Amino acid sequence: GGHAGENETAYMMAVDPSLVWKERYKSDMATAIPAPNTWSAYPFPSSILLYKEGQGYPKFDLAKAKTYFAKVNDKVARLIEETIRKWDMAQL
């Protein structure tokens, strides 16, 4: 994952596949986010930022993207419900 990596790209593919243009992606466009205090550049040299070198490049698999989308939405919904439940217990 990372910015414009596998997770963000999959989520957008699930929302609207026409927004993801696979032909514009090239693996050498990706750069791993550097360890702290090693180097930095502004703007960052790549539009695709990976958490780890060689991991998280988009796979462009629509079926997996839809599964990921559903799981993320379910998790966020549970987090919201749990937060509201705790607020209610505290009478906030």
Coordinates of C-alpha atoms in Angstrom, one line a residue:
G1 CA 0.0 0.0 0.0
G2 CA 0.8 3.6 0.3
H3 CA -0.3 6.7 -1.6
A4 CA -1.7 5.6 -5.0
G5 CA -0.6 2.1 -4.1
E6 CA -2.5 -1.1 -3.9
N7 CA -5.0 -0.1 -1.2
E8 CA -5.9 3.4 -2.4
T9 CA -6.1 2.3 -6.0
A10 CA -8.2 -0.8 -5.2
Y11 CA -10.7 1.4 -3.2
M12 CA -11.0 3.8 -6.1
M13 CA -11.4 1.0 -8.6
A14 CA -14.3 -0.4 -6.5
V15 CA -16.0 3.1 -6.5
D16 CA -15.6 3.7 -10.2
P17 CA -13.2 1.6 -12.4
S18 CA -13.2 4.3 -15.0
L19 CA -11.2 6.5 -12.6
V20 CA -8.2 4.2 -12.6
W21 CA -6.2 4.2 -15.8
K22 CA -3.8 1.2 -15.6
E23 CA -2.0 2.3 -18.7
R24 CA -0.7 5.4 -16.9
Y25 CA 1.0 3.3 -14.2
K26 CA 4.6 2.2 -14.4
S27 CA 6.4 0.3 -11.7
D28 CA 9.3 2.6 -11.8
M29 CA 7.0 5.5 -10.9
A30 CA 6.8 4.0 -7.4
T31 CA 9.2 4.9 -4.5
A32 CA 9.3 3.5 -1.0
I33 CA 8.8 6.1 1.7
P34 CA 12.3 6.6 3.2
A35 CA 13.2 5.7 6.7
P36 CA 13.2 8.8 9.1
N37 CA 16.3 11.0 8.9
T38 CA 17.7 9.4 5.7
W39 CA 16.6 11.6 2.9
S40 CA 13.7 13.8 1.8
A41 CA 12.6 15.7 -1.2
Y42 CA 9.8 18.2 -1.8
P43 CA 8.0 17.6 -3.9
F44 CA 8.4 13.8 -3.4
P45 CA 10.0 12.3 -6.6
S46 CA 7.1 9.8 -7.2
S47 CA 3.3 10.0 -7.3
I48 CA 3.1 6.4 -6.0
L49 CA 4.4 6.1 -2.5
L50 CA 5.0 2.6 -1.1
Y51 CA 5.3 1.8 2.6
K52 CA 7.9 -0.9 1.9
E53 CA 10.2 -1.3 -1.1
G54 CA 8.7 -3.7 -3.7
Q55 CA 5.4 -4.1 -1.7
G56 CA 2.0 -2.5 -2.4
Y57 CA 2.1 -1.7 -6.1
P58 CA -1.4 -1.8 -7.5
K59 CA -2.6 -5.1 -8.9
F60 CA -5.7 -3.8 -10.7
D61 CA -7.9 -6.8 -9.8
L62 CA -11.5 -5.5 -9.8
A63 CA -12.9 -8.5 -7.8
K64 CA -10.3 -8.1 -5.1
A65 CA -10.9 -4.3 -5.1
K66 CA -14.6 -4.8 -4.5
T67 CA -13.8 -7.2 -1.6
Y68 CA -11.3 -4.7 -0.1
F69 CA -13.9 -1.9 -0.5
A70 CA -16.6 -3.9 1.4
K71 CA -14.2 -4.9 4.2
V72 CA -12.9 -1.4 4.7
N73 CA -16.5 0.0 4.8
D74 CA -17.6 -2.6 7.2
K75 CA -14.6 -1.9 9.5
V76 CA -15.2 1.9 9.4
A77 CA -19.0 1.3 10.1
R78 CA -18.1 -0.8 13.1
L79 CA -15.7 1.8 14.4
I80 CA -18.3 4.5 14.1
E81 CA -21.0 2.4 15.8
E82 CA -18.6 1.5 18.6
T83 CA -17.6 5.1 19.1
I84 CA -21.2 6.3 19.2
R85 CA -22.1 3.4 21.7
K86 CA -19.3 4.6 24.0
W87 CA -20.3 8.2 23.7
D88 CA -23.9 7.2 24.6
M89 CA -22.6 5.2 27.6
A90 CA -20.8 8.4 28.8
Q91 CA -23.9 10.4 28.1
L92 CA -22.2 12.7 25.7

